[in-house]
Short mmCIF file of C-alpha atoms in Angstrom, two decimals:
data_model
loop_
_atom_site.label_atom_id
_atom_site.label_comp_id
_atom_site.label_asym_id
_atom_site.label_seq_id
_atom_site.Cartn_x
_atom_site.Cartn_y
_atom_site.Cartn_z
CA MET T 1 -12.66 120.81 141.58
CA SER T 2 -12.70 117.34 140.30
CA SER T 3 -15.39 118.31 137.81
CA LYS T 4 -12.65 120.93 136.31
CA LYS T 5 -10.19 118.41 136.03
CA GLN T 6 -12.10 115.85 134.13
CA GLN T 7 -13.13 118.29 131.36
CA PRO T 8 -9.96 118.45 129.50
CA ALA T 9 -9.64 115.22 128.25
CA PHE T 10 -6.99 116.05 126.05
CA GLN T 11 -4.81 118.86 126.79
CA GLY T 12 -3.90 120.48 123.51
CA LYS T 13 -5.99 118.98 121.40
CA GLU T 14 -6.31 121.90 118.76
CA CYS T 15 -3.20 122.68 119.12
CA PHE T 16 -1.78 118.98 117.95
CA SER T 17 -4.45 118.96 115.02
CA ARG T 18 -2.98 122.43 113.95
CA MET T 19 0.07 121.43 114.24
CA ASN T 20 -1.01 117.86 112.34
CA PHE T 21 -2.23 120.44 109.27
CA LEU T 22 1.17 122.61 109.48
CA PHE T 23 3.10 119.70 109.37
CA GLN T 24 1.06 118.24 106.26
CA ALA T 25 1.16 121.24 104.03
CA SER T 26 4.53 121.36 104.77
CA MET T 27 5.04 118.32 103.32
CA LEU T 28 3.03 119.02 100.40
CA MET T 29 5.19 122.12 99.78
CA ALA T 30 8.24 119.82 100.07
CA GLY T 31 10.23 119.64 96.46
CA LYS T 32 7.17 123.47 95.30
CA ASN T 33 8.11 125.68 97.21
CA ASN T 34 11.02 125.13 99.85
CA ALA T 35 10.72 128.52 101.51
CA LEU T 36 6.64 127.93 102.38
CA SER T 37 7.91 124.72 103.42
CA ALA T 38 9.83 125.66 105.76
CA TYR T 39 7.77 128.79 106.54
CA TYR T 40 5.52 126.00 107.80
CA GLY T 41 7.81 123.72 109.49
CA GLU T 42 8.97 126.67 111.94
CA LEU T 43 5.41 127.44 112.31
CA CYS T 44 4.43 124.12 113.45
CA ARG T 45 7.80 123.94 115.63
CA SER T 46 7.04 127.42 117.12
CA ILE T 47 3.13 126.48 118.18
CA ALA T 48 5.09 123.30 119.99
CA LYS T 49 7.13 125.39 121.79
CA LYS T 50 4.62 128.26 122.65
CA ALA T 51 2.17 125.22 123.98
CA VAL T 52 4.87 123.03 125.26
CA LEU T 53 3.72 120.18 123.80
CA LYS T 54 6.20 117.66 122.18
CA ILE T 55 6.43 116.07 118.81
CA ASP T 56 6.68 113.17 118.26
CA PRO T 57 10.02 112.19 117.51
CA ASN T 58 9.21 110.54 114.01
CA ILE T 59 7.45 113.71 113.17
CA LYS T 60 10.73 115.72 114.17
CA ARG T 61 13.07 114.03 112.13
CA GLN T 62 11.33 114.65 108.55
CA MET T 63 12.09 118.29 109.49
CA CYS T 64 15.52 119.94 109.15
CA LYS T 65 16.47 120.91 112.42
CA ARG T 66 18.20 124.18 111.48
CA CYS T 67 15.57 125.48 108.49
CA SER T 68 12.48 123.19 109.72
CA LEU T 69 11.91 122.22 105.78
CA ALA T 70 10.33 119.11 105.40
CA LEU T 71 12.92 116.67 104.24
CA LYS T 72 11.83 113.94 101.93
CA PRO T 73 14.71 111.83 101.02
CA GLY T 74 14.94 112.02 97.29
CA ILE T 75 13.38 115.72 96.68
CA THR T 76 14.49 118.00 99.53
CA ALA T 77 17.42 115.90 101.22
CA ASP T 78 19.98 113.55 100.83
CA LEU T 79 19.85 109.81 102.34
CA HIS T 80 23.40 108.45 102.65
CA ALA T 81 24.49 105.12 104.49
CA GLU T 82 27.79 105.28 105.98
CA THR T 83 30.19 103.13 107.08
CA ARG T 84 32.75 104.20 109.94
CA ARG T 85 35.99 104.05 109.19
CA LYS T 86 37.72 103.20 112.12
CA ARG T 87 36.03 100.24 113.04
CA ARG T 88 36.34 98.69 109.43
CA LYS T 89 38.56 96.04 110.82
CA SER T 90 36.21 94.66 113.36
CA LEU T 91 33.43 94.98 110.40
CA LYS T 92 35.01 91.86 108.81
CA ASN T 93 35.38 90.22 112.48
CA SER T 94 31.45 90.12 112.76
CA ASP T 95 28.86 89.28 110.77
CA ASN T 96 26.41 92.34 111.84
CA VAL T 97 26.88 95.09 109.18
CA ASP T 98 24.66 97.26 110.35
CA GLU T 99 26.10 97.27 114.09
CA ASN T 100 28.83 100.38 111.81
CA THR T 101 26.66 101.83 109.59
CA SER T 102 25.04 105.42 110.36
CA MET T 103 22.40 107.49 108.14
CA THR T 104 23.43 110.55 106.85
CA LEU T 105 20.49 112.74 106.08
CA THR T 106 21.49 116.38 104.65
CA CYS T 107 19.57 119.21 104.20
CA HIS T 108 19.43 120.52 100.25
CA GLN T 109 18.30 124.00 101.20
CA CYS T 110 20.56 124.59 104.15
CA GLY T 111 23.10 121.77 103.85
CA PHE T 112 22.37 120.44 107.60
CA ARG T 113 23.60 117.37 108.14
CA ARG T 114 22.21 114.86 110.32
CA GLN T 115 23.33 111.32 111.75
CA PHE T 116 21.51 108.16 112.99
CA ILE T 117 23.44 105.71 114.07
CA VAL T 118 21.50 101.90 112.70
CA ASN T 119 21.29 100.06 116.05
CA PRO T 120 19.06 96.70 115.79
CA ASN T 121 19.69 96.55 119.36
CA TYR T 122 17.82 99.80 120.55
CA ASN T 123 14.80 100.07 121.53
CA PHE T 124 13.25 102.50 120.79
CA TRP T 125 11.34 104.34 124.55
CA LEU T 126 8.12 105.48 122.91
CA ASP T 127 8.18 101.92 121.21
CA ASN T 128 8.23 100.84 124.48
CA GLU T 129 4.47 99.59 125.64
CA GLU T 130 5.29 100.91 129.39
CA SER T 131 5.86 104.23 127.97
CA VAL T 132 2.26 104.74 127.33
CA VAL T 133 0.11 105.98 130.01
CA GLU T 134 -3.09 106.28 128.41
CA SER T 135 -4.49 106.42 125.40
CA ILE T 136 -7.58 108.34 124.21
CA THR T 137 -9.61 107.95 121.65
CA LEU T 138 -11.70 110.54 119.56
CA GLY T 139 -15.11 110.97 120.39
CA ASN T 140 -15.72 110.46 116.46
CA ASN T 141 -14.85 107.44 114.73
CA LYS T 142 -15.08 108.39 111.40
CA PRO T 143 -12.39 110.55 110.61
CA GLU T 144 -10.28 108.68 113.24
CA SER T 145 -9.35 105.85 110.60
CA LYS T 146 -8.71 108.26 107.84
CA GLN T 147 -6.31 110.20 109.96
CA LYS T 148 -2.90 110.53 109.02
CA GLN T 149 -0.10 108.64 110.99
CA SER T 150 1.22 111.95 112.18
CA LEU T 151 -1.89 113.11 114.72
CA ILE T 152 -1.85 109.39 115.95
CA SER T 153 1.72 109.14 116.76
CA ASP T 154 1.33 113.10 118.28
CA LYS T 155 -1.50 111.57 120.35
CA GLU T 156 1.46 109.12 121.46
CA THR T 157 3.60 111.89 122.69
CA LYS T 158 0.97 112.83 124.43
CA GLU T 159 0.55 109.99 126.21
CA THR T 160 4.46 109.85 127.35
CA THR T 161 4.25 113.61 128.34
CA THR T 162 1.37 113.12 130.70
CA LYS T 163 3.49 110.30 132.45
CA MET H 1 58.86 125.03 87.68
CA ASP H 2 58.40 122.41 90.62
CA THR H 3 54.87 121.47 88.85
CA ASN H 4 56.94 120.71 85.86
CA ILE H 5 58.82 118.52 87.43
CA ILE H 6 56.45 116.30 88.92
CA ILE H 7 54.35 115.87 85.98
CA ARG H 8 57.43 114.78 83.80
CA ALA H 9 58.21 112.46 86.61
CA LEU H 10 55.04 110.83 85.91
CA ILE H 11 54.80 111.03 82.81
CA ASN H 12 58.69 109.34 82.61
CA ASP H 13 56.71 106.39 83.61
CA MET H 14 54.32 105.68 81.22
CA ILE H 15 56.69 106.76 78.16
CA ALA H 16 58.93 103.89 76.08
CA LEU H 17 62.24 105.06 76.49
CA PRO H 18 63.38 105.93 73.44
CA GLN H 19 60.84 108.96 73.22
CA ARG H 20 61.59 110.14 76.57
CA ASN H 21 64.14 112.84 75.44
CA ASP H 22 61.17 113.99 72.90
CA MET H 23 59.01 115.09 75.77
CA ASN H 24 58.00 118.87 75.83
CA ILE H 25 55.77 120.20 78.33
CA ASN H 26 53.80 123.40 77.39
CA SER H 27 53.11 124.93 81.19
CA GLU H 28 49.89 126.94 79.33
CA HIS H 29 48.73 123.55 79.54
CA ILE H 30 48.69 122.40 82.63
CA THR H 31 45.47 123.15 84.63
CA MET H 32 45.08 123.08 88.28
CA LEU H 33 41.87 121.60 89.65
CA GLU H 34 40.68 123.72 92.74
CA GLY H 35 41.84 122.30 96.71
CA GLY H 36 45.17 121.28 95.26
CA ASN H 37 47.20 122.75 97.95
CA THR H 38 47.99 120.47 99.72
CA ALA H 39 48.14 122.47 103.10
CA ARG H 40 44.70 122.80 103.57
CA ASN H 41 44.13 118.89 102.56
CA SER H 42 45.72 117.70 105.86
CA SER H 43 43.04 116.02 107.91
CA SER H 44 43.65 118.08 110.88
CA GLY H 45 42.21 121.14 108.53
CA ARG H 46 39.54 119.14 107.07
CA ARG H 47 38.18 118.30 110.53
CA GLY H 48 38.18 121.79 111.95
CA GLN H 49 36.12 122.90 108.28
CA ARG H 50 33.42 120.00 108.97
CA ALA H 51 33.01 121.34 112.99
CA ARG H 52 29.47 121.23 113.65
CA LYS H 53 26.82 123.67 112.07
CA SER H 54 24.98 125.48 114.44
CA VAL H 55 21.64 124.71 114.74
CA VAL H 56 20.86 128.36 114.33
CA ILE H 57 20.71 129.83 110.83
CA PRO H 58 22.34 133.62 111.13
CA ARG H 59 20.13 136.17 109.63
CA ARG H 60 22.27 136.63 107.14
CA GLN H 61 22.32 133.27 105.39
CA HIS H 62 18.52 133.05 106.07
CA ARG H 63 18.23 136.05 103.86
CA ALA H 64 20.90 134.46 101.17
CA LEU H 65 18.28 131.31 101.56
CA GLY H 66 15.23 133.48 100.95
CA LEU H 67 13.46 132.45 103.73
CA HIS H 68 12.60 136.01 104.58
CA THR H 69 9.84 137.02 101.80
CA LEU H 70 8.19 135.26 98.95
CA PRO H 71 8.25 136.53 95.55
CA THR H 72 4.83 137.84 93.86
CA THR H 73 4.84 134.77 91.79
CA ALA H 74 6.06 132.07 94.35
CA VAL H 75 3.58 130.52 95.12
CA SER H 76 0.74 128.98 91.78
CA TYR H 77 -3.00 129.09 92.52
CA GLU H 78 -3.01 125.20 92.33
CA ASP H 79 -0.33 124.82 95.04
CA ALA H 80 -2.83 126.64 97.16
CA THR H 81 -5.90 125.03 96.63
CA LEU H 82 -3.83 121.50 97.92
CA ILE H 83 -3.41 123.36 101.03
CA HIS H 84 -6.84 124.55 100.59
CA ARG H 85 -8.03 121.03 100.52
CA VAL H 86 -6.31 120.13 103.79
CA TRP H 87 -7.17 122.38 105.50
CA LYS H 88 -10.90 121.66 105.23
CA ARG H 89 -10.00 118.13 106.47
CA TYR H 90 -8.28 120.05 109.25
CA VAL H 91 -11.79 122.42 109.81
CA ARG H 92 -13.87 119.64 110.24
CA GLU H 93 -11.85 118.50 112.68
CA ALA H 94 -11.12 121.21 114.48
CA LEU H 95 -14.23 122.51 115.25
CA GLY H 96 -16.07 118.89 114.74
CA ILE H 97 -18.38 119.51 112.56
CA GLU H 98 -19.59 117.26 109.04
CA GLN H 99 -19.67 118.23 105.29
CA GLY H 100 -23.74 119.86 105.23
CA ASP H 101 -23.67 121.18 109.25
CA VAL H 102 -24.73 124.29 109.92
CA LEU H 103 -23.34 126.24 112.88
CA PRO H 104 -25.41 127.05 115.51
CA THR H 105 -26.62 130.72 116.43
CA VAL H 106 -26.26 132.49 119.35
CA ASP H 107 -28.73 131.93 121.31
CA GLU H 108 -28.09 128.01 121.14
CA LYS H 109 -26.14 125.26 122.96
CA GLY H 110 -23.15 124.66 121.11
CA HIS H 111 -22.53 128.59 120.29
CA ASP H 112 -19.39 129.24 122.75
CA PRO H 113 -17.47 126.54 122.41
CA ILE H 114 -17.28 126.93 118.56
CA CYS H 115 -16.72 130.29 118.83
CA GLN H 116 -13.69 129.40 121.09
CA ALA H 117 -12.32 127.50 118.39
CA LEU H 118 -13.24 129.04 115.33
CA MET H 119 -11.15 131.73 117.66
CA LYS H 120 -8.00 129.69 117.86
CA MET H 121 -8.30 128.19 113.97
CA GLU H 122 -5.38 128.29 111.94
CA LEU H 123 -6.26 130.28 109.13
CA HIS H 124 -3.25 129.42 106.82
CA GLY H 125 -5.14 127.57 103.54
CA ALA H 126 -7.95 129.39 104.44
CA LYS H 127 -9.94 130.19 101.53
CA ILE H 128 -10.88 134.09 102.15
CA LYS H 129 -12.83 137.49 100.64
CA VAL H 130 -12.13 140.73 101.66
CA LEU H 131 -15.92 141.78 102.60
CA GLU H 132 -14.59 145.65 103.50
CA SER H 133 -11.40 147.14 103.78
CA LYS H 134 -10.12 151.20 103.94
CA CYS H 135 -8.53 150.49 100.99
CA GLU H 136 -11.35 150.00 98.14
CA THR H 137 -9.20 147.87 95.61
CA LEU H 138 -8.44 145.12 98.17
CA VAL H 139 -12.78 145.15 98.89
CA GLY H 140 -14.21 141.70 97.11
CA LEU H 141 -10.63 140.24 96.59
CA ILE H 142 -10.76 136.00 96.77
CA GLY H 143 -8.03 133.75 97.71
CA VAL H 144 -6.07 131.49 99.82
CA VAL H 145 -4.27 132.37 102.80
CA VAL H 146 -0.68 131.13 102.35
CA LEU H 147 1.34 133.02 105.19
CA GLU H 148 0.27 135.37 107.68
CA THR H 149 1.68 137.86 110.01
CA LYS H 150 0.88 139.79 113.20
CA ASN H 151 -0.72 142.94 110.56
CA ILE H 152 -1.11 140.99 107.10
CA PHE H 153 -2.82 138.26 105.46
CA LYS H 154 -1.17 136.95 102.29
CA ILE H 155 -3.20 135.80 99.63
CA VAL H 156 -3.14 134.00 96.53
CA SER H 157 -5.73 134.46 94.01
CA THR H 158 -6.59 132.62 91.15
CA ASP H 159 -4.26 134.57 88.78
CA ASP H 160 -1.03 133.45 90.44
CA ARG H 161 -0.36 136.63 92.48
CA LEU H 162 0.93 136.61 95.90
CA ARG H 163 -1.04 140.29 97.50
CA SER H 164 -0.69 141.67 100.98
CA ILE H 165 -3.74 142.28 103.04
CA PRO H 166 -3.19 144.18 105.92
CA LYS H 167 -5.98 143.42 109.01
CA GLN H 168 -6.64 145.62 110.55
CA ASP H 169 -9.40 148.12 108.93
CA SER H 170 -10.45 145.05 107.08
CA VAL H 171 -13.30 142.28 107.48
CA PHE H 172 -13.04 139.19 105.92
CA CYS H 173 -15.12 136.42 104.81
CA ILE H 174 -14.19 132.80 105.79
CA THR H 175 -15.95 129.86 103.71
CA ILE H 176 -16.25 126.28 105.02
CA GLY H 177 -17.95 124.43 103.00
CA ASN H 178 -21.34 125.85 103.20
CA ILE H 179 -20.54 127.84 105.91
CA GLU H 180 -19.78 131.64 105.74
CA VAL H 181 -18.04 133.23 108.76
CA VAL H 182 -17.52 136.98 109.13
CA ALA H 183 -14.50 137.72 111.01
CA TYR H 184 -13.55 141.32 111.98
CA GLY H 185 -9.12 141.84 111.07
CA LYS H 186 -8.85 143.71 114.22
CA GLN H 187 -9.65 140.56 116.22
CA LEU H 188 -6.83 138.54 114.12
CA LEU H 189 -4.23 140.82 115.39
CA THR H 190 -1.97 138.35 116.51
CA ARG H 191 0.85 136.53 114.98
CA SER H 192 -0.34 132.93 114.30
CA ALA H 193 1.91 130.74 116.00
CA GLU H 194 0.48 132.49 119.43
CA ARG H 195 -2.55 132.89 118.93
CA SER H 196 -3.61 129.27 119.87
CA VAL H 197 -2.11 130.00 123.43
CA LYS H 198 -3.03 133.22 124.04
CA LYS H 199 -6.21 133.71 125.86
CA ILE H 200 -9.43 135.40 124.57
CA LYS H 201 -10.94 138.53 126.46
CA ALA H 202 -13.73 138.40 127.22
CA ILE H 203 -16.43 140.92 125.26
CA LEU H 204 -16.73 143.74 127.85
CA ASP H 205 -19.51 143.54 129.61
CA PHE H 206 -21.08 147.17 129.95
CA SER H 207 -23.41 146.61 132.29
CA SER H 208 -21.16 145.83 134.87
CA VAL H 209 -18.51 148.79 133.64
CA ASP H 210 -21.23 151.24 135.01
#
């Protein structure tokens, strides 16, 4: 039993690399052919759904939640910084402007708006060192350095899910 | 004409006293901008309109956005080659081969895991050639797969046209650098999202059947 358990060192590796490829393809097609980009994004998400794997939030936020289009601010999306009106009075008092600002990302294709609150005091759980249980380095080192950010963050998610 | 009165009152303030009586408003010249309706502009109405959009796209809107089809001339071959370039890197990573490597033959050691990996491989972006097909016009077509459904490959060839090729009754040749893999379309009849999860049935062992 124990030998069997050890064998899959990195479960879902082929799914991760597949999703990585699809995300890159989706990013490539964004702006050129939005329908295709949305299709690849959708596929990437559905693979994650099927294989029950988590996509790293940083990657997830680069896709439209509604139509899965890869969002490139300026090309397929609008990025706005907004200040909330209600708290404008308190804004004058506090030195920290960031606290009341939120970023709005609007998808050009379906018009879906997503709001992210800018808070310098908030610590992302995945950035926290405690969240990492174990890190896996792939056997062949040469392509490792070349790999794009997405796979590496994909791996991070993997680490957190194993917990 | 209450709009006339409003405009008169507005302009009155801007004009010097002696000329006010000469003012003449032609109602045909008044242009109303859309959204001038005050009842709709109330804050509660706007809030209602801005209510959260559903995360799921309704099918009708999905179609209106043009997400469910690709027109025959939508994808250019240049774009397809871009995807193909990314795909090449992906394949080398997925199969764990370097450029110029040769796949192990049936009797060699690493044959089985590579076959498994090949079955689960992503085919979007692959350059394929149709070796055999029931439909003779399809034989010999070379192109990059841009879309895959359960029964169809959609490929883009050098003339920028999108062609659908049914998987069933066709034999494909997938080129990975110097390696050529022959795949029978009948074995590829899965939705591409399900392929990586689906369990591959072992080839029937005839000796055990008897």
